[in-house]
Short mmCIF file of C-alpha atoms in Angstrom, two decimals:
data_model
loop_
_atom_site.label_atom_id
_atom_site.label_comp_id
_atom_site.label_asym_id
_atom_site.label_seq_id
_atom_site.Cartn_x
_atom_site.Cartn_y
_atom_site.Cartn_z
CA UNK A 1 -5.55 9.42 -3.57
CA UNK A 2 -1.88 10.33 -2.80
CA UNK A 3 0.57 10.58 -5.50
CA UNK A 4 3.88 8.97 -4.24
CA UNK A 5 6.59 11.17 -5.12
CA UNK A 6 10.00 9.33 -6.19
CA UNK A 7 12.93 11.63 -6.94
CA UNK A 8 15.37 8.60 -6.83
CA UNK A 9 14.72 7.63 -10.51
CA UNK A 10 15.06 11.20 -11.69
CA UNK A 11 18.20 11.86 -9.72
CA UNK A 12 20.00 9.04 -11.46
CA UNK A 13 19.62 10.77 -14.66
CA UNK A 14 20.67 14.23 -13.02
CA UNK A 15 23.88 14.31 -15.09
CA UNK A 16 21.60 14.29 -18.05
CA UNK A 17 19.72 17.27 -16.69
CA UNK A 18 22.70 19.30 -15.90
CA UNK A 19 24.00 18.57 -19.62
CA UNK A 20 20.69 20.15 -20.65
CA UNK A 21 21.41 23.16 -18.19
CA UNK A 22 24.72 23.45 -19.61
CA UNK A 23 23.37 23.73 -23.16
CA UNK A 24 20.75 26.09 -22.21
CA UNK A 25 23.39 28.27 -20.73
CA UNK A 26 25.53 27.96 -23.96
CA UNK A 27 22.71 29.27 -25.87
CA UNK A 28 21.77 32.06 -23.46
CA UNK A 29 25.44 33.19 -23.22
CA UNK A 30 26.34 33.11 -26.88
CA UNK A 31 22.86 34.95 -27.76
CA UNK A 32 24.08 37.74 -25.37
CA UNK A 33 27.54 37.70 -26.74
CA UNK A 34 26.28 38.55 -30.17
CA UNK A 35 22.98 40.17 -29.38
CA UNK A 36 24.36 42.82 -26.94
CA UNK A 37 26.90 44.40 -29.49
CA UNK A 38 24.39 43.82 -32.23
CA UNK A 39 21.72 45.78 -30.07
CA UNK A 40 24.06 48.64 -29.35
CA UNK A 41 24.71 49.08 -33.08
CA UNK A 42 20.97 48.78 -33.88
CA UNK A 43 20.30 51.49 -31.22
CA UNK A 44 22.86 53.96 -32.85
CA UNK A 45 21.56 53.40 -36.22
CA UNK A 46 17.94 53.99 -34.87
CA UNK A 47 19.14 57.25 -33.22
CA UNK A 48 20.73 58.22 -36.50
CA UNK A 49 19.69 61.79 -37.89
CA UNK A 50 19.46 60.22 -41.27
CA UNK A 51 15.87 58.70 -42.07
CA UNK A 52 17.34 56.33 -44.73
CA UNK A 53 19.29 54.62 -41.92
CA UNK A 54 16.90 55.40 -38.97
CA UNK A 55 13.47 54.10 -40.65
CA UNK A 56 14.67 50.61 -42.05
CA UNK A 57 16.66 49.65 -38.85
CA UNK A 58 13.36 50.92 -36.82
CA UNK A 59 11.43 48.66 -38.91
CA UNK A 60 13.65 45.50 -38.51
CA UNK A 61 13.80 46.06 -34.78
CA UNK A 62 9.96 46.17 -34.42
CA UNK A 63 9.54 42.98 -36.77
CA UNK A 64 11.66 41.00 -34.32
CA UNK A 65 10.02 42.45 -31.28
CA UNK A 66 6.62 41.79 -32.59
CA UNK A 67 6.82 38.34 -33.92
CA UNK A 68 6.62 35.26 -31.75
CA UNK A 69 10.18 33.94 -31.09
CA UNK A 70 9.19 30.42 -32.03
CA UNK A 71 8.19 31.36 -35.57
CA UNK A 72 11.59 32.90 -35.93
CA UNK A 73 13.07 29.96 -34.81
CA UNK A 74 11.19 27.59 -37.41
CA UNK A 75 11.80 30.30 -39.91
CA UNK A 76 15.86 30.14 -39.72
CA UNK A 77 15.78 26.24 -39.01
CA UNK A 78 13.33 25.28 -41.80
CA UNK A 79 12.98 28.14 -44.20
CA UNK A 80 16.58 29.36 -44.31
CA UNK A 81 18.05 26.27 -45.86
CA UNK A 82 15.17 26.17 -48.34
CA UNK A 83 16.08 29.58 -49.48
CA UNK A 84 19.73 29.47 -49.18
CA UNK A 85 20.67 25.78 -49.49
CA UNK A 86 22.70 25.85 -46.51
CA UNK A 87 21.94 23.02 -43.90
CA UNK A 88 21.54 24.63 -40.34
CA UNK A 89 22.03 22.45 -37.27
CA UNK A 90 19.66 23.06 -34.20
CA UNK A 91 22.48 24.78 -32.36
CA UNK A 92 23.50 27.18 -34.97
CA UNK A 93 19.82 27.95 -35.72
CA UNK A 94 19.04 28.62 -32.30
CA UNK A 95 22.27 30.77 -31.50
CA UNK A 96 21.33 32.81 -34.76
CA UNK A 97 17.60 33.05 -33.62
CA UNK A 98 18.39 34.22 -30.29
CA UNK A 99 21.07 36.58 -31.02
CA UNK A 100 18.92 38.40 -33.49
CA UNK A 101 15.67 38.28 -31.41
CA UNK A 102 17.60 39.62 -28.15
CA UNK A 103 19.46 42.11 -30.08
CA UNK A 104 16.18 43.93 -31.14
CA UNK A 105 15.23 43.93 -27.25
CA UNK A 106 18.67 45.15 -26.12
CA UNK A 107 18.52 47.88 -28.87
CA UNK A 108 15.44 49.31 -27.30
CA UNK A 109 17.15 48.94 -23.89
CA UNK A 110 20.18 50.95 -25.20
CA UNK A 111 18.06 53.44 -27.06
CA UNK A 112 16.09 54.02 -23.99
CA UNK A 113 19.15 54.39 -21.61
CA UNK A 114 20.91 56.78 -24.31
CA UNK A 115 17.57 59.17 -24.91
CA UNK A 116 17.00 59.25 -21.02
CA UNK A 117 20.63 61.26 -20.56
CA UNK A 118 19.66 65.09 -20.50
CA UNK A 119 20.37 67.22 -23.79
CA UNK A 120 22.54 69.46 -21.47
CA UNK A 121 24.95 66.59 -21.36
CA UNK A 122 25.25 66.43 -25.26
CA UNK A 123 25.64 70.31 -25.15
CA UNK A 124 28.25 70.50 -22.49
CA UNK A 125 30.43 68.09 -24.55
CA UNK A 126 29.71 69.70 -27.70
CA UNK A 127 30.68 72.97 -26.21
CA UNK A 128 34.03 71.89 -25.33
CA UNK A 129 34.71 70.77 -29.02
CA UNK A 130 33.61 67.01 -28.70
CA UNK A 131 32.41 65.18 -31.60
CA UNK A 132 29.36 63.20 -31.63
CA UNK A 133 31.21 59.70 -31.27
CA UNK A 134 33.58 61.03 -28.43
CA UNK A 135 30.52 62.34 -26.64
CA UNK A 136 28.62 59.10 -26.86
CA UNK A 137 31.60 57.16 -25.77
CA UNK A 138 32.95 59.31 -23.02
CA UNK A 139 29.95 61.05 -21.62
CA UNK A 140 26.69 59.38 -22.65
CA UNK A 141 27.08 55.69 -22.73
CA UNK A 142 28.90 55.46 -19.26
CA UNK A 143 25.98 57.22 -17.51
CA UNK A 144 23.38 55.37 -19.82
CA UNK A 145 24.85 52.07 -19.21
CA UNK A 146 24.35 52.44 -15.27
CA UNK A 147 20.89 53.39 -15.71
CA UNK A 148 20.30 50.56 -18.14
CA UNK A 149 21.58 47.69 -15.97
CA UNK A 150 18.13 46.78 -14.38
CA UNK A 151 16.27 46.79 -17.68
CA UNK A 152 19.19 44.71 -19.25
CA UNK A 153 19.14 41.82 -16.48
CA UNK A 154 15.49 41.80 -17.01
CA UNK A 155 15.84 41.04 -20.71
CA UNK A 156 18.57 38.37 -19.57
CA UNK A 157 16.07 36.54 -17.58
CA UNK A 158 13.26 36.61 -20.39
CA UNK A 159 16.00 35.49 -22.94
CA UNK A 160 17.11 32.46 -20.75
CA UNK A 161 13.46 31.54 -20.47
CA UNK A 162 12.76 31.85 -23.90
CA UNK A 163 15.52 29.55 -24.89
CA UNK A 164 13.27 26.70 -23.93
CA UNK A 165 11.83 27.00 -27.36
CA UNK A 166 14.88 25.40 -28.91
CA UNK A 167 13.71 22.01 -27.42
CA UNK A 168 11.01 22.47 -30.39
CA UNK A 169 13.91 21.82 -32.92
CA UNK A 170 15.60 18.97 -30.87
CA UNK A 171 18.35 20.91 -29.48
CA UNK A 172 19.26 19.20 -26.22
CA UNK A 173 18.52 22.00 -23.68
CA UNK A 174 17.42 21.50 -20.32
CA UNK A 175 13.62 21.25 -21.35
CA UNK A 176 14.42 18.77 -23.95
CA UNK A 177 16.43 16.71 -21.68
CA UNK A 178 13.79 16.79 -19.10
CA UNK A 179 11.00 15.94 -21.49
CA UNK A 180 13.13 12.89 -22.67
CA UNK A 181 13.44 11.44 -19.06
CA UNK A 182 9.94 12.08 -18.06
CA UNK A 183 8.94 9.73 -21.14
CA UNK A 184 11.54 7.15 -20.17
CA UNK A 185 10.53 7.08 -16.61
CA UNK A 186 7.14 7.94 -16.56
CA UNK A 187 7.93 10.55 -13.93
CA UNK A 188 6.86 13.86 -15.57
CA UNK A 189 5.95 15.40 -12.04
CA UNK A 190 9.31 15.04 -10.51
CA UNK A 191 11.29 15.65 -13.68
CA UNK A 192 9.73 19.00 -14.39
CA UNK A 193 9.61 20.07 -10.73
CA UNK A 194 13.49 19.37 -10.71
CA UNK A 195 14.00 21.22 -14.12
CA UNK A 196 11.92 24.17 -12.84
CA UNK A 197 14.14 24.44 -9.72
CA UNK A 198 17.06 24.45 -12.01
CA UNK A 199 15.94 27.55 -13.86
CA UNK A 200 14.93 29.07 -10.77
CA UNK A 201 18.26 28.33 -9.27
CA UNK A 202 19.81 30.52 -12.04
CA UNK A 203 17.32 33.18 -12.56
CA UNK A 204 16.41 33.93 -8.88
CA UNK A 205 19.64 35.53 -7.80
CA UNK A 206 19.55 37.51 -11.25
CA UNK A 207 15.92 38.87 -10.31
CA UNK A 208 17.11 39.68 -6.91
CA UNK A 209 20.02 41.78 -8.14
CA UNK A 210 17.49 43.67 -10.39
CA UNK A 211 15.52 44.50 -7.09
CA UNK A 212 18.76 45.66 -5.18
CA UNK A 213 20.01 47.60 -8.24
CA UNK A 214 16.75 49.38 -8.73
CA UNK A 215 16.50 50.48 -5.34
CA UNK A 216 19.88 51.62 -5.26
CA UNK A 217 19.62 53.79 -8.31
CA UNK A 218 16.35 55.32 -7.10
CA UNK A 219 18.16 56.31 -4.01
CA UNK A 220 21.25 57.73 -5.70
CA UNK A 221 19.40 59.33 -8.82
CA UNK A 222 22.03 60.59 -10.59
CA UNK A 223 21.84 64.17 -12.18
CA UNK A 224 24.28 67.16 -11.87
CA UNK A 225 21.70 69.81 -11.43
CA UNK A 226 19.69 69.68 -8.09
CA UNK B 1 41.90 96.89 -30.86
CA UNK B 2 41.50 93.29 -32.29
CA UNK B 3 38.13 92.02 -33.03
CA UNK B 4 37.47 88.50 -31.37
CA UNK B 5 33.69 88.16 -32.44
CA UNK B 6 31.97 89.93 -35.14
CA UNK B 7 28.31 89.08 -36.04
CA UNK B 8 26.33 90.68 -39.03
CA UNK B 9 22.82 90.52 -39.82
CA UNK B 10 22.13 87.16 -37.79
CA UNK B 11 18.73 85.59 -38.09
CA UNK B 12 17.61 82.54 -36.28
CA UNK B 13 14.25 80.88 -36.73
CA UNK B 14 12.84 77.86 -35.11
CA UNK B 15 9.95 76.90 -37.52
CA UNK B 16 7.61 79.90 -37.94
CA UNK B 17 9.07 81.45 -34.82
CA UNK B 18 11.61 84.07 -35.91
CA UNK B 19 13.70 84.57 -32.83
CA UNK B 20 16.73 86.66 -33.97
CA UNK B 21 15.85 89.34 -36.61
CA UNK B 22 19.06 90.72 -37.80
CA UNK B 23 21.52 91.08 -34.96
CA UNK B 24 25.01 93.05 -35.51
CA UNK B 25 27.56 92.96 -32.76
CA UNK B 26 31.28 93.35 -32.27
CA UNK B 27 33.25 92.21 -29.12
CA UNK B 28 36.74 93.44 -29.01
CA UNK B 29 39.61 91.40 -27.33
CA UNK B 30 39.49 91.92 -23.56
CA UNK B 31 35.87 93.40 -23.50
CA UNK B 32 33.00 92.06 -21.55
CA UNK B 33 29.74 92.50 -23.43
CA UNK B 34 26.31 92.03 -21.46
CA UNK B 35 23.07 91.03 -23.18
CA UNK B 36 20.02 92.04 -21.10
CA UNK B 37 16.37 91.78 -21.97
CA UNK B 38 13.20 89.92 -21.22
CA UNK B 39 12.80 86.17 -21.55
CA UNK B 40 12.05 85.37 -25.15
CA UNK B 41 13.72 88.39 -26.45
CA UNK B 42 16.48 85.88 -27.92
CA UNK B 43 19.65 86.76 -25.65
CA UNK B 44 20.22 82.99 -25.05
CA UNK B 45 19.57 82.08 -28.60
CA UNK B 46 22.18 84.62 -29.85
CA UNK B 47 24.46 83.34 -27.48
CA UNK B 48 24.20 79.79 -28.81
CA UNK B 49 24.65 80.96 -32.42
CA UNK B 50 28.09 82.33 -31.37
CA UNK B 51 29.42 78.64 -30.83
CA UNK B 52 26.97 77.03 -33.05
CA UNK B 53 25.06 75.08 -30.47
CA UNK B 54 22.33 76.49 -32.93
CA UNK B 55 22.97 77.13 -36.41
CA UNK B 56 21.95 80.45 -37.76
CA UNK B 57 19.35 80.78 -40.34
CA UNK B 58 21.12 83.86 -41.98
CA UNK B 59 23.78 86.04 -41.30
CA UNK B 60 27.63 85.93 -40.74
CA UNK B 61 30.04 85.24 -37.91
CA UNK B 62 33.49 85.94 -37.70
CA UNK B 63 35.87 84.70 -34.88
CA UNK B 64 39.40 86.13 -34.79
CA UNK B 65 38.67 87.80 -38.30
CA UNK B 66 37.83 84.41 -39.83
CA UNK B 67 34.36 83.72 -41.39
CA UNK B 68 32.82 80.81 -40.03
CA UNK B 69 31.53 78.03 -42.38
CA UNK B 70 31.50 78.13 -46.42
CA UNK B 71 29.72 80.08 -48.46
CA UNK B 72 27.49 78.34 -51.26
CA UNK B 73 25.07 80.09 -53.43
CA UNK B 74 25.17 82.94 -51.03
CA UNK B 75 23.80 81.23 -48.10
CA UNK B 76 26.28 79.63 -45.26
CA UNK B 77 26.89 76.10 -45.14
CA UNK B 78 28.17 74.76 -41.64
CA UNK B 79 29.71 71.43 -41.43
CA UNK B 80 30.27 69.76 -38.34
CA UNK B 81 34.17 69.34 -39.05
CA UNK B 82 34.53 73.24 -39.44
CA UNK B 83 32.47 73.87 -36.10
CA UNK B 84 34.51 71.59 -33.88
CA UNK B 85 37.47 73.95 -33.98
CA UNK B 86 35.22 76.94 -33.24
CA UNK B 87 33.80 75.55 -30.31
CA UNK B 88 37.04 74.43 -28.94
CA UNK B 89 38.17 78.01 -29.06
CA UNK B 90 34.80 79.32 -27.62
CA UNK B 91 34.13 78.39 -23.74
CA UNK B 92 30.56 78.17 -22.75
CA UNK B 93 29.10 78.24 -19.11
CA UNK B 94 25.33 76.95 -18.74
CA UNK B 95 22.72 77.73 -16.63
CA UNK B 96 22.41 74.26 -15.14
CA UNK B 97 26.08 73.73 -15.07
CA UNK B 98 25.86 70.34 -17.05
CA UNK B 99 28.84 68.90 -15.40
CA UNK B 100 29.45 65.37 -16.23
CA UNK B 101 28.19 63.59 -13.10
CA UNK B 102 30.37 60.35 -13.64
CA UNK B 103 33.42 62.29 -13.31
CA UNK B 104 35.24 63.96 -10.48
CA UNK B 105 35.86 67.85 -10.63
CA UNK B 106 39.49 67.24 -12.08
CA UNK B 107 38.19 64.63 -14.61
CA UNK B 108 35.52 67.11 -15.51
CA UNK B 109 38.09 69.90 -16.24
CA UNK B 110 40.69 67.63 -17.90
CA UNK B 111 37.90 66.11 -20.47
CA UNK B 112 38.25 68.83 -23.03
CA UNK B 113 42.27 69.09 -22.85
CA UNK B 114 42.44 65.16 -22.99
CA UNK B 115 39.80 64.15 -25.66
CA UNK B 116 39.72 67.40 -27.96
CA UNK B 117 43.20 69.08 -27.66
CA UNK B 118 44.79 65.54 -27.25
CA UNK B 119 47.45 66.80 -24.69
CA UNK B 120 49.61 64.31 -22.75
CA UNK B 121 48.27 62.81 -19.57
CA UNK B 122 50.44 65.05 -17.48
CA UNK B 123 49.66 68.24 -19.20
CA UNK B 124 45.92 67.55 -18.82
CA UNK B 125 46.62 66.87 -15.09
CA UNK B 126 48.44 70.02 -14.91
CA UNK B 127 45.42 72.02 -16.55
CA UNK B 128 42.92 70.55 -14.53
CA UNK B 129 44.76 71.51 -11.24
CA UNK B 130 45.70 74.91 -12.55
CA UNK B 131 42.11 76.03 -13.52
CA UNK B 132 40.38 74.46 -10.56
CA UNK B 133 42.93 76.49 -8.44
CA UNK B 134 41.91 79.48 -10.48
CA UNK B 135 38.18 79.21 -9.51
CA UNK B 136 39.32 78.57 -5.81
CA UNK B 137 38.48 74.68 -5.73
CA UNK B 138 42.05 73.22 -5.25
CA UNK B 139 40.61 71.23 -2.42
CA UNK B 140 37.84 69.81 -4.32
CA UNK B 141 39.54 68.32 -7.22
CA UNK B 142 38.43 64.63 -6.58
CA UNK B 143 34.73 65.44 -5.60
CA UNK B 144 32.18 64.26 -7.69
CA UNK B 145 29.60 66.91 -8.80
CA UNK B 146 26.72 65.50 -6.72
CA UNK B 147 28.97 66.21 -3.50
CA UNK B 148 29.46 69.95 -4.59
CA UNK B 149 27.19 72.93 -3.76
CA UNK B 150 25.61 74.63 -6.81
CA UNK B 151 27.96 77.51 -6.85
CA UNK B 152 31.08 75.04 -6.63
CA UNK B 153 29.42 73.00 -9.32
CA UNK B 154 29.15 76.24 -11.69
CA UNK B 155 32.71 77.13 -10.84
CA UNK B 156 34.02 73.75 -11.94
CA UNK B 157 31.89 74.20 -14.97
CA UNK B 158 33.79 77.50 -15.63
CA UNK B 159 37.26 75.82 -15.05
CA UNK B 160 36.03 73.09 -17.46
CA UNK B 161 35.61 75.98 -20.03
CA UNK B 162 38.85 77.68 -19.06
CA UNK B 163 40.90 74.56 -19.26
CA UNK B 164 40.48 74.72 -23.32
CA UNK B 165 42.16 78.43 -22.94
CA UNK B 166 39.25 79.92 -24.97
CA UNK B 167 39.55 83.07 -26.79
CA UNK B 168 35.87 83.94 -25.98
CA UNK B 169 33.83 83.01 -23.14
CA UNK B 170 30.12 82.88 -23.07
CA UNK B 171 28.19 82.70 -20.02
CA UNK B 172 24.37 81.83 -20.40
CA UNK B 173 22.40 82.89 -17.25
CA UNK B 174 25.15 81.28 -15.29
CA UNK B 175 23.86 82.20 -11.66
CA UNK B 176 20.04 81.87 -12.82
CA UNK B 177 19.79 78.29 -11.21
CA UNK B 178 21.79 79.00 -7.98
CA UNK B 179 20.36 79.74 -4.51
CA UNK B 180 21.03 83.44 -3.71
CA UNK B 181 23.59 82.99 -1.24
CA UNK B 182 25.64 81.02 -3.88
CA UNK B 183 25.43 83.70 -6.74
CA UNK B 184 28.01 85.96 -5.28
CA UNK B 185 30.88 83.38 -5.40
CA UNK B 186 30.32 82.80 -9.05
CA UNK B 187 29.91 86.33 -10.12
CA UNK B 188 33.10 87.19 -8.31
CA UNK B 189 35.04 84.20 -10.27
CA UNK B 190 33.73 85.85 -13.27
CA UNK B 191 34.63 89.53 -12.43
CA UNK B 192 38.00 88.08 -11.72
CA UNK B 193 38.17 86.72 -15.29
CA UNK B 194 36.92 89.95 -16.76
CA UNK B 195 39.71 92.06 -14.74
CA UNK B 196 42.30 89.47 -16.01
CA UNK B 197 41.27 90.61 -19.49
CA UNK B 198 39.27 87.56 -20.68
CA UNK B 199 36.95 88.51 -23.65
CA UNK B 200 33.35 87.66 -22.31
CA UNK B 201 29.81 87.61 -23.80
CA UNK B 202 27.47 87.46 -20.64
CA UNK B 203 23.51 87.00 -20.66
CA UNK B 204 22.64 87.85 -17.17
CA UNK B 205 19.77 89.28 -14.90
CA UNK B 206 22.36 90.60 -12.21
CA UNK B 207 22.14 94.18 -13.19
CA UNK B 208 24.43 95.19 -10.56
CA UNK B 209 26.88 92.88 -11.65
CA UNK B 210 26.50 94.06 -15.20
CA UNK B 211 27.15 97.45 -14.32
CA UNK B 212 30.20 96.86 -12.49
CA UNK B 213 31.97 94.51 -15.19
CA UNK B 214 30.67 95.57 -18.66
CA UNK B 215 32.34 97.61 -21.28
CA UNK B 216 29.19 97.46 -23.09
CA UNK B 217 25.57 96.69 -22.53
CA UNK B 218 23.12 95.51 -24.99
CA UNK B 219 19.49 95.43 -24.61
CA UNK B 220 17.46 93.04 -26.60
CA UNK B 221 13.77 93.40 -27.52
CA UNK B 222 12.02 90.89 -29.60
CA UNK B 223 14.87 89.58 -31.65
CA UNK B 224 16.65 92.98 -32.23
CA UNK B 225 19.26 95.10 -30.39
CA UNK B 226 16.85 97.80 -29.18
CA UNK B 227 19.48 100.05 -27.52
CA UNK B 228 23.20 99.69 -26.52
CA UNK B 229 25.89 101.58 -24.85
CA UNK B 230 27.98 101.94 -21.73
CA UNK B 231 26.57 100.59 -18.41
CA UNK B 232 25.95 104.15 -17.50
CA UNK B 233 24.07 104.76 -20.76
CA UNK B 234 21.89 101.56 -20.68
CA UNK B 235 21.35 101.06 -16.87
CA UNK B 236 21.35 104.70 -15.61
CA UNK B 237 20.05 106.84 -18.41
CA UNK B 238 18.34 104.58 -20.69
CA UNK B 239 17.02 106.64 -23.60
CA UNK B 240 14.21 104.11 -24.98
CA UNK B 241 10.97 103.51 -23.38
CA UNK B 242 11.13 99.63 -23.80
CA UNK B 243 14.44 99.77 -21.88
CA UNK B 244 13.17 101.96 -19.08
CA UNK B 245 10.09 99.46 -18.65
CA UNK B 246 12.47 96.69 -18.49
CA UNK B 247 14.61 98.19 -15.89
CA UNK B 248 11.75 99.48 -14.04
CA UNK B 249 10.54 95.86 -13.75
CA UNK B 250 13.60 95.01 -12.25
CA UNK B 251 13.94 97.88 -9.67
CA UNK B 252 10.40 97.73 -8.19
CA UNK B 253 11.63 96.63 -4.58
CA UNK B 254 14.92 97.89 -3.63
CA UNK B 255 16.75 98.00 -0.46
CA UNK B 256 17.57 101.46 1.15
CA UNK B 257 21.63 101.72 1.20
CA UNK B 258 22.22 98.97 3.63
CA UNK B 259 25.53 98.25 5.43
CA UNK B 260 26.28 94.34 5.18
#
């Protein structure tokens, strides 16, 4: 029994899918815009020498890393309004959830990058009289960021894929639009194939970039003492 | 003579490990003082207490006649804000160079003047070039550390410390990580500094170098100064058994008077 593929019906609604893709990218980019600086801040607090700062921030990071993002999304969308009385639309709930959720992961990427820098770099900076924040900004982060890029891009890929969950709170992302078209055209195979290809078209180049960078970094292996 | 460094009854413990057990030491302006001793004797820890990379557990440190830190209830209290100016006046050269790999030689040397002393850009560039020239690396100013030999990297590290125009230079086994054929150029740079009257406190295993540059040698054993004196007194006619054993270990195999 052969299935007759018909992409024509689906391609007629391609602009609807494109709108969905734009919305997916909107959530992803906004989550990055808020999540990356928030993650850096959280990483620095988690590296604080003061346990009263370090421990609560650590617990918060681990909480968001160890709970399913869909539960977090439902919590911000359904529970937060009940608690605060502030209505929140699907778009805001999605940006809020994925900013915080991704910041927890970015915090660990930043922390990993920072602690991977040899103690000698901190000491050399300290020995010429540099303060901790100067050392961090001028010596440690420029080196750490370079090492973090592959892990960082890996998180970006994960983040964009995880944003498909926003369809569950009726935000019109790519998956939500695809689902709608599938139901109205009875052509789920074609619709979801094209949706998958659209995700792939964005994420595959990023994934390839990660590979290339990893190879490059492994080759140059940066350290001052050989 | 003016004292640059005075240390009294310095103690340092890491947990239950009592590394320094009461060190007294004075370094006068223009002197080169060498610390020798077996590994674990506390030489490096002593050096690291002078610029407060390690916080002393007990005792007092004076730099240029000024007591470092605040006294509270008989103990010393060291605040980061007090230690930063101290560190900017005391240069340190590390065993593993610790150059900043993302900066060129010139940028490495300019970093302290720029970030800590907040000199103008022109002054920083001038200092960078002046001190790289001084260590014989005028032609390597724009090279990154990964493109320099170990000896060149260590000379950049010396220039980086000198660019702060320190009153005291600390050398923590500056040649121990180098290939043997590169040791000489770094020792020569250090000797030139000593000849120019730089005040230096040096931890080294190069006894020939210690003999020819130092004004005073201290032999550390189990966290205490076991014996001290002129290079001749310590290296040629040591009076203590421990010092003799240590030196004998270093002189097991020797060349006859060779002509190089």
